[in-house]
Coordinates of C-alpha atoms (C1' of nucleotides) in Angstrom, one line a residue:
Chain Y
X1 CA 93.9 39.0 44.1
X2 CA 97.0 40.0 45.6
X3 CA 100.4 40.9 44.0
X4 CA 102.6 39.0 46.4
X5 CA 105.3 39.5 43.9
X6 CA 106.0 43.0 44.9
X7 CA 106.3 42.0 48.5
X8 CA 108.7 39.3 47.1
X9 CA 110.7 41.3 45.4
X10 CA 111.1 44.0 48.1
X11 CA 112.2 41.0 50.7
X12 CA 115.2 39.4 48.9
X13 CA 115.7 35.6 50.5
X14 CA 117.9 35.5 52.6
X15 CA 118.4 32.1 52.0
X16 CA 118.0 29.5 49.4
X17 CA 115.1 27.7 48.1
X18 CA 115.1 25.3 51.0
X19 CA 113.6 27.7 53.6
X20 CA 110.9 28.5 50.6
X21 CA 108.5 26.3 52.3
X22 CA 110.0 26.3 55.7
X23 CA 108.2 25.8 59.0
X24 CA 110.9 27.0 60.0
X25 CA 113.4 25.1 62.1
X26 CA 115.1 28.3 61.7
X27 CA 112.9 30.3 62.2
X28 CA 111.9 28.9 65.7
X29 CA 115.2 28.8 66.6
X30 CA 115.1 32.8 65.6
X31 CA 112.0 33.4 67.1
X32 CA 113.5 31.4 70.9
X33 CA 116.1 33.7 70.3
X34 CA 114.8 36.9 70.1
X35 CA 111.7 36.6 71.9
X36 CA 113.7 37.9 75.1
X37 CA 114.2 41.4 72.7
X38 CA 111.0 42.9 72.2
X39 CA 111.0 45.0 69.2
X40 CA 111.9 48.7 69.6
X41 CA 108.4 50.6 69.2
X42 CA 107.9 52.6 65.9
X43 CA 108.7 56.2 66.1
X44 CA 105.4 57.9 64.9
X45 CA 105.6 59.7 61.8
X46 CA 104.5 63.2 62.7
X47 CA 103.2 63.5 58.3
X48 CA 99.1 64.0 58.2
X49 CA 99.2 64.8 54.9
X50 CA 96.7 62.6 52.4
X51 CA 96.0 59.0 52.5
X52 CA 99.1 58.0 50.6
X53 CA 101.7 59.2 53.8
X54 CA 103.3 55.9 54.9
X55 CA 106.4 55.4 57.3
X56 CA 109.8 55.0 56.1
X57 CA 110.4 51.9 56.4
X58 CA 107.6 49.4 55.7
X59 CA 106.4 47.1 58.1
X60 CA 104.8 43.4 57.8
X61 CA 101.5 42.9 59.4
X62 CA 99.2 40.3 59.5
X63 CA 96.0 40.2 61.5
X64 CA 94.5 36.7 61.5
X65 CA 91.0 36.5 63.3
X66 CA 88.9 33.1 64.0
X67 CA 85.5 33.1 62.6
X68 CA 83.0 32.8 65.0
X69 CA 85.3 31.4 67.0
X70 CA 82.8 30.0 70.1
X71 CA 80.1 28.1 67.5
X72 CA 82.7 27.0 65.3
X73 CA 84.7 25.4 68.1
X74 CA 81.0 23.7 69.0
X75 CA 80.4 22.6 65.8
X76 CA 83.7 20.8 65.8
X77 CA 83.3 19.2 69.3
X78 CA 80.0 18.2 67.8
X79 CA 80.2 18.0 64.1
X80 CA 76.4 17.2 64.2
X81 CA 75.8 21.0 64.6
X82 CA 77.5 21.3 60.9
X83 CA 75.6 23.5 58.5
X84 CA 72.9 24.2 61.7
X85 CA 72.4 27.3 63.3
X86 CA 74.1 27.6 66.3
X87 CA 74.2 30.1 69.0
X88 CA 76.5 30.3 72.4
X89 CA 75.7 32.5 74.9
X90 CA 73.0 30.8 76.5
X91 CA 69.8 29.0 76.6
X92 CA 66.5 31.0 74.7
X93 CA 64.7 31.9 78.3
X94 CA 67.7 33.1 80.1
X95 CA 69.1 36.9 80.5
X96 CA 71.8 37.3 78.3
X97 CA 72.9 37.8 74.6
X98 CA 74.4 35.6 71.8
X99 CA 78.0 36.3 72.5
X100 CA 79.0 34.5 69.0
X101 CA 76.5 32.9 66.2
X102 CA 77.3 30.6 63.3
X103 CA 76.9 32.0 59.8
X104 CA 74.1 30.1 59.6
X105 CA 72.7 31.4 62.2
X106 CA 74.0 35.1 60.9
X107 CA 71.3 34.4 57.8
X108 CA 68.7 34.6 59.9
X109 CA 69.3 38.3 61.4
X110 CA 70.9 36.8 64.7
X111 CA 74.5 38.5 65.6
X112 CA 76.5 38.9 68.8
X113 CA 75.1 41.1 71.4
X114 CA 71.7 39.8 70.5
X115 CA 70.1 39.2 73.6
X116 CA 68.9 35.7 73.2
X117 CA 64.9 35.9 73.5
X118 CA 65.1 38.1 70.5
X119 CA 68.1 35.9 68.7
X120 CA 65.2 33.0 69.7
X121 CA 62.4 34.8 68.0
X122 CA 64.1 35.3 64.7
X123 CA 65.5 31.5 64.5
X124 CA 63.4 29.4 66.2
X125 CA 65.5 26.5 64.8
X126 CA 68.3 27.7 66.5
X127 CA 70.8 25.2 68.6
X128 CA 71.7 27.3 71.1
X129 CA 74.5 26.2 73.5
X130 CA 75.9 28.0 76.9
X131 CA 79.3 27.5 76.0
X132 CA 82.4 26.5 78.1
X133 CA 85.0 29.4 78.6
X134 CA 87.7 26.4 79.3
X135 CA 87.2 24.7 76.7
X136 CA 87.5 27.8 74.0
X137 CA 90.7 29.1 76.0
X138 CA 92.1 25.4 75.0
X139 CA 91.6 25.9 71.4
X140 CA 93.2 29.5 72.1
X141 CA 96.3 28.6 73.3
X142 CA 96.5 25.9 70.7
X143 CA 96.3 29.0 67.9
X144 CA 98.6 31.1 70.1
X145 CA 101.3 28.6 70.0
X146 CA 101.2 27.9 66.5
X147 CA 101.9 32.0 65.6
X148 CA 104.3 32.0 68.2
X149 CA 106.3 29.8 65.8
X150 CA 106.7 32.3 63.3
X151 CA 107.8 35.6 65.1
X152 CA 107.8 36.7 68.9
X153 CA 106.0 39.7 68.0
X154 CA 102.5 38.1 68.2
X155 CA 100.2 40.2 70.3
X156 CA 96.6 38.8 71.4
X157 CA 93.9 41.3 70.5
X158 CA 91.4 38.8 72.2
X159 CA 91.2 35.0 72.8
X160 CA 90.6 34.6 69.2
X161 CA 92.6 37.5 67.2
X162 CA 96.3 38.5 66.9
X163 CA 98.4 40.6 65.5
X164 CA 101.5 39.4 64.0
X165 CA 104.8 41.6 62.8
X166 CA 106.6 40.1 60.4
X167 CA 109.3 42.8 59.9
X168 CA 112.2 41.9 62.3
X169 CA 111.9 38.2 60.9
X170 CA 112.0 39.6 57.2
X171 CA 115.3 37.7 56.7
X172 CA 113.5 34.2 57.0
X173 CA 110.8 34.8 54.6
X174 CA 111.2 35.4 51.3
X175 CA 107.3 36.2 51.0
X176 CA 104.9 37.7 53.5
X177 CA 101.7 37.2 51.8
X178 CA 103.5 33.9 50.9
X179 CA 104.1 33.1 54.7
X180 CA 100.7 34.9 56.2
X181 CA 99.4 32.5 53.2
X182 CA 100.9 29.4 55.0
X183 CA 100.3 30.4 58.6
X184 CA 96.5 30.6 57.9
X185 CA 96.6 26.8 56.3
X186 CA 98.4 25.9 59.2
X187 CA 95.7 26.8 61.6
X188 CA 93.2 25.7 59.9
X189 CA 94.8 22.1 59.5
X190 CA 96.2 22.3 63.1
X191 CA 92.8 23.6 65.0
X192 CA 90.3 22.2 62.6
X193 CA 88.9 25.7 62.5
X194 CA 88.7 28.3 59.9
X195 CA 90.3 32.0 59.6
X196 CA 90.4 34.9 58.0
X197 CA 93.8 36.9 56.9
X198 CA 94.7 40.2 56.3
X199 CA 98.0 41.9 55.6
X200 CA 99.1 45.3 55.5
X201 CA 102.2 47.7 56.9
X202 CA 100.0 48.6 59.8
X203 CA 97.5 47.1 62.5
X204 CA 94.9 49.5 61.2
X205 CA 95.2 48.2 57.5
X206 CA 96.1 44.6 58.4
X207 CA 92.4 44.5 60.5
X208 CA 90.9 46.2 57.7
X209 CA 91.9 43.8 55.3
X210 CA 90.6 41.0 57.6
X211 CA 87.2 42.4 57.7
X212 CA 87.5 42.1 53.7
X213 CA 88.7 38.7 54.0
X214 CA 85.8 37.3 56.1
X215 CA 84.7 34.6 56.1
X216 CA 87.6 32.2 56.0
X217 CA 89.4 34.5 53.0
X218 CA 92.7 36.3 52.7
X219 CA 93.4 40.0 51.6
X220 CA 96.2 42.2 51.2
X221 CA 95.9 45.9 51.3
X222 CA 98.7 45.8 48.2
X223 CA 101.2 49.1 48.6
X224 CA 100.1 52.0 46.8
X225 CA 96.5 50.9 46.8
X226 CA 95.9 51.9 50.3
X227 CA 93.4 54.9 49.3
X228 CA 91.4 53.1 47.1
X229 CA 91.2 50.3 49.8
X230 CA 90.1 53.0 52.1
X231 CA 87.7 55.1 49.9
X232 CA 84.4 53.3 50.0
X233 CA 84.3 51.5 53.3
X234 CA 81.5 52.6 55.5
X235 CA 82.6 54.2 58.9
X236 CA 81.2 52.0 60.9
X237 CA 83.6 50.3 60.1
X238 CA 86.8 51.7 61.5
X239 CA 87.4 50.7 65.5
X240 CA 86.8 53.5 67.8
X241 CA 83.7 54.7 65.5
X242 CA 80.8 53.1 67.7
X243 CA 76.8 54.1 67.5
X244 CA 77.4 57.0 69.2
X245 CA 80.0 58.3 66.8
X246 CA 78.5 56.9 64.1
X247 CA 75.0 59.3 65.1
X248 CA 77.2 62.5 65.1
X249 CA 79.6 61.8 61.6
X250 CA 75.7 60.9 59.9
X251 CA 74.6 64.0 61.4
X252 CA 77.7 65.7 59.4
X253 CA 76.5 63.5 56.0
X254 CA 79.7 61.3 56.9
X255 CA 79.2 58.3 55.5
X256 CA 82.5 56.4 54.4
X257 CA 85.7 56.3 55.0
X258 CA 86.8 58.5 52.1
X259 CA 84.0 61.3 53.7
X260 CA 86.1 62.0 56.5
X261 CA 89.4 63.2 54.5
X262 CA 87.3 66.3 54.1
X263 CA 87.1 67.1 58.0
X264 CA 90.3 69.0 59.6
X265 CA 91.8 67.0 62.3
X266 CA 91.3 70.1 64.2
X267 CA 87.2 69.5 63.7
X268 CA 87.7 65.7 64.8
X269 CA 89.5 66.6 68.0
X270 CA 86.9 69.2 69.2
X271 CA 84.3 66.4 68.6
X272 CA 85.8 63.3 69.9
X273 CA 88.8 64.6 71.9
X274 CA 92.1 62.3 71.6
X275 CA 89.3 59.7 69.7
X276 CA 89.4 62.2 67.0
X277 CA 93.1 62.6 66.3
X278 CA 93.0 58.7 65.6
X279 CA 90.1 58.5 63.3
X280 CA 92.0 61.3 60.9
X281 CA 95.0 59.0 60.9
X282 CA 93.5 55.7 60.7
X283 CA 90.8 56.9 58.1
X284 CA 94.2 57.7 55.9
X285 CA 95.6 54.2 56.8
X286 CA 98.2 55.6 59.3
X287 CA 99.1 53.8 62.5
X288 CA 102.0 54.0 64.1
X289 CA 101.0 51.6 66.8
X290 CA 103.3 48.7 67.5
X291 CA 102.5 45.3 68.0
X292 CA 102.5 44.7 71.9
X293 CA 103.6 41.2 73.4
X294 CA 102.6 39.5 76.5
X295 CA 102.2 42.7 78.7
X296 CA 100.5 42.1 82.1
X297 CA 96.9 42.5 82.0
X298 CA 95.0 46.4 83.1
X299 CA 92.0 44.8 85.0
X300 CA 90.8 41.3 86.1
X301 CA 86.7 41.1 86.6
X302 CA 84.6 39.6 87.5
X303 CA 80.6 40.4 87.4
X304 CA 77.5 38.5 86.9
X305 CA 73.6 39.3 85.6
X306 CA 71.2 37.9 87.7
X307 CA 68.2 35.6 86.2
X308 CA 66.1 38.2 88.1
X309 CA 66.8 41.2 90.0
X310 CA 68.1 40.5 93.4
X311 CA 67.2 42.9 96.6
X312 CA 68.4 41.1 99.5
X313 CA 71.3 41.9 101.0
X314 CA 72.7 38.4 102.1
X315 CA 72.0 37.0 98.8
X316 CA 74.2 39.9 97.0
X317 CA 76.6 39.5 99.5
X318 CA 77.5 35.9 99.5
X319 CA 77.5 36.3 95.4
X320 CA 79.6 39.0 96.3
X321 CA 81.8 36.7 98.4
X322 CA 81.5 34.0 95.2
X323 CA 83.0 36.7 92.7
X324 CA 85.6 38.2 95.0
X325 CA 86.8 34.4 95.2
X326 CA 86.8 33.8 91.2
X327 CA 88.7 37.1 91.1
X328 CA 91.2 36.6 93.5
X329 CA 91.8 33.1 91.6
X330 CA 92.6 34.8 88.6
X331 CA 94.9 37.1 89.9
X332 CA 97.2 34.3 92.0
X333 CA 97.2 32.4 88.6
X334 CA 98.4 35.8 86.8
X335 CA 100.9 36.1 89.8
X336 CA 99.3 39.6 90.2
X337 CA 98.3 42.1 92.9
X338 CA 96.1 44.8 92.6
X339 CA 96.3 48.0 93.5
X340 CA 92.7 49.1 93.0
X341 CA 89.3 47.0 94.1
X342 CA 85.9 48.4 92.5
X343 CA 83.1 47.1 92.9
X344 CA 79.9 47.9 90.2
X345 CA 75.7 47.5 90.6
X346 CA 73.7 47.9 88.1
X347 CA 70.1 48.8 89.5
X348 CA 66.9 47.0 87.8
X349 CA 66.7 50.7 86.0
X350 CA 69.9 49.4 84.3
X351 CA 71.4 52.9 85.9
X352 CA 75.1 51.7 86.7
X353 CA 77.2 53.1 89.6
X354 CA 80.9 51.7 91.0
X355 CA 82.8 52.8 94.2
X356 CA 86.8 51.6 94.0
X357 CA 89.4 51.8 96.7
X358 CA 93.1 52.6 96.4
X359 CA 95.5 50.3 98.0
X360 CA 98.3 51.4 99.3
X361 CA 99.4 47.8 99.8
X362 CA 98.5 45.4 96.8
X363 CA 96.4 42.9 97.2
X364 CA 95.3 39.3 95.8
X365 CA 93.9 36.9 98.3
X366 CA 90.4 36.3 99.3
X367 CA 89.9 37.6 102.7
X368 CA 92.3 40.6 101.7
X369 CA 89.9 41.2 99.0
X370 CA 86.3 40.3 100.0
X371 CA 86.7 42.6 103.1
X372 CA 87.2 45.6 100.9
X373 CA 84.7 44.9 98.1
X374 CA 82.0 44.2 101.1
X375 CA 82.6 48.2 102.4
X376 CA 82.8 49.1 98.8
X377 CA 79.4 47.4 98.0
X378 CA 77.5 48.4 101.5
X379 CA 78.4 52.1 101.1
X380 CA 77.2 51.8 97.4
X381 CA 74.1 50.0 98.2
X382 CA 72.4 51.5 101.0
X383 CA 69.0 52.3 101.4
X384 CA 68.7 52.0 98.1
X385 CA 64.7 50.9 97.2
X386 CA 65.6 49.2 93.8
X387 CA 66.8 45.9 93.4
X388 CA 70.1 44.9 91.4
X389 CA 70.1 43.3 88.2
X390 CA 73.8 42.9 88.2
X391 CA 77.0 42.9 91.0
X392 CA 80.4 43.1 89.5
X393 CA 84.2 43.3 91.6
X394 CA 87.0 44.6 89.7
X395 CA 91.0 44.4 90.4
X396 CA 93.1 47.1 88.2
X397 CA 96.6 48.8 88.5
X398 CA 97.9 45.5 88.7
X399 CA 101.7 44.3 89.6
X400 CA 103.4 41.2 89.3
X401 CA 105.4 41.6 92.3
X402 CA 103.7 42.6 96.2
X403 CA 106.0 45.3 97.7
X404 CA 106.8 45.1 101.4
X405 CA 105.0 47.1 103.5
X406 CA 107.1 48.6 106.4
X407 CA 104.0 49.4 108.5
X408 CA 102.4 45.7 108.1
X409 CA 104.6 42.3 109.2
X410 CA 104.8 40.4 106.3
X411 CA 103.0 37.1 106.5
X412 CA 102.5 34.5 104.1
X413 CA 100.2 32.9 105.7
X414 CA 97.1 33.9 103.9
X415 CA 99.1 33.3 100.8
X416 CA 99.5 29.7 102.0
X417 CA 95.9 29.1 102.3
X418 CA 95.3 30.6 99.0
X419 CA 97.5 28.4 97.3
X420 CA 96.3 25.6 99.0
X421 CA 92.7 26.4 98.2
X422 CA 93.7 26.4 94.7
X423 CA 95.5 23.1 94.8
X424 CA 92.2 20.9 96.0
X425 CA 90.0 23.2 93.3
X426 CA 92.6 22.5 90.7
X427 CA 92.2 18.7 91.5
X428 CA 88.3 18.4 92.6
X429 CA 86.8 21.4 91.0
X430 CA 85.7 24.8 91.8
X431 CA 83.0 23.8 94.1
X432 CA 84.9 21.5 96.5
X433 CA 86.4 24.4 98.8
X434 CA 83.5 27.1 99.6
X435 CA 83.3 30.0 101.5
X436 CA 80.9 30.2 104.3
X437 CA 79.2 32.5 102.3
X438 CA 79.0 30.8 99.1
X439 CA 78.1 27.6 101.3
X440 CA 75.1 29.8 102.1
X441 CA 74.5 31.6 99.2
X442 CA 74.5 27.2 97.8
X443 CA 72.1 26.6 100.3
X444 CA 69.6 29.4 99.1
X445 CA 69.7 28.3 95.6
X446 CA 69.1 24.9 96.6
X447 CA 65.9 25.9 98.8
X448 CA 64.8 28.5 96.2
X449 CA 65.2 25.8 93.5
X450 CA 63.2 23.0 95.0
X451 CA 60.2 26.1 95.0
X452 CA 61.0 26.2 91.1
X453 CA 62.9 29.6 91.7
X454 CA 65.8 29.7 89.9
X455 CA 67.7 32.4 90.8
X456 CA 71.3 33.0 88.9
X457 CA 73.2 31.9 85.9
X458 CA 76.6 30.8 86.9
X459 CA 76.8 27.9 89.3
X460 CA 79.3 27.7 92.0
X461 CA 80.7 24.6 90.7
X462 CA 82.3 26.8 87.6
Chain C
dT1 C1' 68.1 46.0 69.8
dC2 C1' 64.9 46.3 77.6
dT3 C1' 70.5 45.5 76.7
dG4 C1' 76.3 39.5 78.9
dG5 C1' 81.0 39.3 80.4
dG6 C1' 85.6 40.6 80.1
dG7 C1' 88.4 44.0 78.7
dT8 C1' 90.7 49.0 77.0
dC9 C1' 91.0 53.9 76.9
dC10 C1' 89.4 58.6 77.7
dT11 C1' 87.3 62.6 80.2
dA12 C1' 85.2 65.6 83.7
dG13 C1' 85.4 67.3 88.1
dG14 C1' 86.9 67.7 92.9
dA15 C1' 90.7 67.7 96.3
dC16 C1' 94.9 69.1 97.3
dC17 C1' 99.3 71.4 97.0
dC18 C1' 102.5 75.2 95.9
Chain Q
dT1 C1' 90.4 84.7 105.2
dC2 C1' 84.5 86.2 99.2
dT3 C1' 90.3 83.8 97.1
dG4 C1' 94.5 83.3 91.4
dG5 C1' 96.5 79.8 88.6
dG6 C1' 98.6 75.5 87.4
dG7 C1' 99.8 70.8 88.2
dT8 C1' 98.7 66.3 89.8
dC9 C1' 96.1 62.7 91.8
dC10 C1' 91.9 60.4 92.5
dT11 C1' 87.1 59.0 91.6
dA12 C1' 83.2 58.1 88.7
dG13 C1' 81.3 57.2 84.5
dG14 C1' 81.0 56.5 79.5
dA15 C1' 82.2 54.8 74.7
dC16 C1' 83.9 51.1 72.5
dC17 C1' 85.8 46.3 71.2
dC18 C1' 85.3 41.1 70.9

DNA sequence: TCTGGGGTCCTAGGACCC
DNA sequence: TCTGGGGTCCTAGGACCC
């Protein structure tokens, strides 16, 4: 299936036949050792010419995704659910989608972003489970730490894919495919949970190859045999190339991969602007892009779809109030600030609006926060005769560090209280320290509840 | 396919400045 | 103040990914 021999010829071992099979005291102790140098990015070769244009020095990439990652993590926490359909996202009744499904489940026509009466109607039969973001971040953190072992480059694509770059660590592994082999067994054994493994000198092949790999399989997009690799798969299939693309490339009888060599780049870009210039290098298998580590999050957010469509204004408020508060305690554990608040309603016409505020102080605590996303929200939602199906807040340009303001006196004192607040919720739950709007908005669900209204999704107690 | 939640990146258009 | 051109910043919204 894969001739690792080439790649084991082109990476001479370093050292002898002990470190064939190494977990690698040495290489943790290479990996502690240079995880405080991040790899120099690759210089982008400037070549567009055919598929077979590949950078001058080779790089080592694996991509290693879980597969469905949120059932399979049920089925193991409850290895009754083996060989059953299972769905997470939610119960059959309630707004939302399936945001993974079991193969099993898959057989019956159900797939992520199903919305779940639908996912219901096909399979019936279906287990379907809400899920517990916790517990899958857990099992995330578990795989993390295991590929952290084996180079520093290791870059999260999501909670349950990463990107791994071999290349600087070349010298303690006499076989990539060999290694990527090993990590994926590793895994496996360590997580109880099953992978799939692709390898290639660049992020776009290395995913690629996963894709081929699935489920729980391995490929290697072999050197030299990148075209061929390339030729037949459908577009769809290359990130970036969504429905909407996919409508317009049909509309040019674009079909595979292999159909877009014929387009000038110069064609792409007037289509898809700067989308364009990467489909014509990653449909010829070029990427440049380096594997990024541990870089501080863009956005925290923080939104939530209600069971039905909400029009009064207390009621969005105090969820409001509820959101604001989940944000905020994501960016004090991210020791961040943010320089930009949005806040987002979607109407019951699903038409979506947002209104954002730049901050010329950053900002992560509570009161700091709610105060803005409250103006943000009334001056969106005024007068407006439609109800909301969905109120979102949104923290972006973030820093690590709040600047000193000369215009404001610096006090800590709302910083105190933060940190205090999430001291008792670390100990007694989310729910034991509330707002005196969420102790409303509480209050409301509790009356509304015991009249068989149930209003929301998310409980307070998250 | 009446469409979640949490992200990333890109673009168009207006304001403002020189 | 019937008015050019370019640069930059900001806002709003959309496509896409898992």
């Amino acid at each position: 299936m894969s001739n690792a021999t080439t790649v084991e010829r082109a990476a001479a071992p370093a050292f002898g036949p002990a470190c064939l099979d190494a977990t690698p005291a040495a290489a943790r102790a290479f990996v502690r050792a240079s995880a405080a140098h991040p790899a120099a990015p690759v210089v982008s070769s400037p070549s567009v010419s055919p598929p077979s244009a590949r950078p001058a020095q080779r790089r080592f990439l694996v991509h290693i995704d879980i597969d469905a990652f949120f059932a399979a993590v049920e089925v193991l926490l409850n290895p009754s659910l083996k060989g059953k359909p299972v769905i997470v996202g939610g119960l059959p009744h309630e707004r939302g989608v399936a945001s993974t499904c079991s193969y099993e489940a898959r057989k019956y026509g159900v797939h992520s972003g199903m919305n779940l009466r639908n996912a219901y109607k096909l399979c019936p039969q279906g287990i379907f489970v809400r899920g517990s973001y916790q517990v899958y971040q857990a099992f995330s953190d578990k795989f993390f730490s295991i590929l952290h072992e084996y180079t520093p480059d290791v870059e999260d694509a999501s909670l349950d894919e990463a990107y791994l770059d071999l290349t600087r660590c070349r010298h303690l592994y006499p076989s990539f495919s060999g290694t990527a082999r090993r990590i994926k067994e590793r895994v496996e054994r360590e997580t109880g949970l099953k992978v799939s493994v692709g390898v290639g000198p660049n992020k776009i092949l290395a995913k690629l190859a996963t894709k081929r790999a699935k489920p729980a399989g391995f490929f290697e997009v072999e050197p030299g045999r990148e075209e061929e690799f390339l030729r037949d798969l459908g577009i769809e299939s290359l990130p970036g190339i969504g429905p909407k693309s996919q409508v317009i490339l049909r509309m040019l009888n674009i079909q595979k991969i292999g159909d877009l060599w014929g387009l000038p780049r110069t064609t792409l870009h007037s289509i898809f602007g700067l989308g364009g210039d990467d489909i014509y290098l990653q449909s010829r298998g070029i990427d440049s892009r380096p594997v990024v580590t541990s870089a501080i999050p863009k956005s925290v957010s923080r939104e939530t779809t209600f069971l039905e469509d909400l029009w009064d204004r207390r009621l969005l408020l105090a969820h409001l109030a509820y959101l604001c508060d989940r944000l905020t305690l994501a960016l004090r554990q991210g020791h961040c600030y943010a320089h930009i608040i949005e806040v987002k309603a979607r109407y019951s016409d699903f038409k979506t609006e947002g209104r954002r505020r730049l901050l010329i102080t950053p900002r992560q605590e509570m009161g700091d926060v709610y105060k803005i996303a409250e103006e943000l929200f009334l001056e969106l939602y005024s007068g407006s005769r439609l109800s909301l199906r969905l109120v979102g807040v949104k923290a972006s340009d973030l820093v690590r560090a709040r600047p000193l303001s000369l215009f404001e006196p610096y006090s800590d004192r709302q910083e105190r209280l933060g940190a205090a607040v999430d001291q008792v919720r670390e100990k007694y739950g989310f729910g034991s320290v509330l707002t005196m709007r969420e102790k409303m908005l509480e209050a409301i669900y509790q009356f509304e509840k015991k009249r068989g209204f149930v209003l929301k999704t998310a409980s307070l107690t998250r």
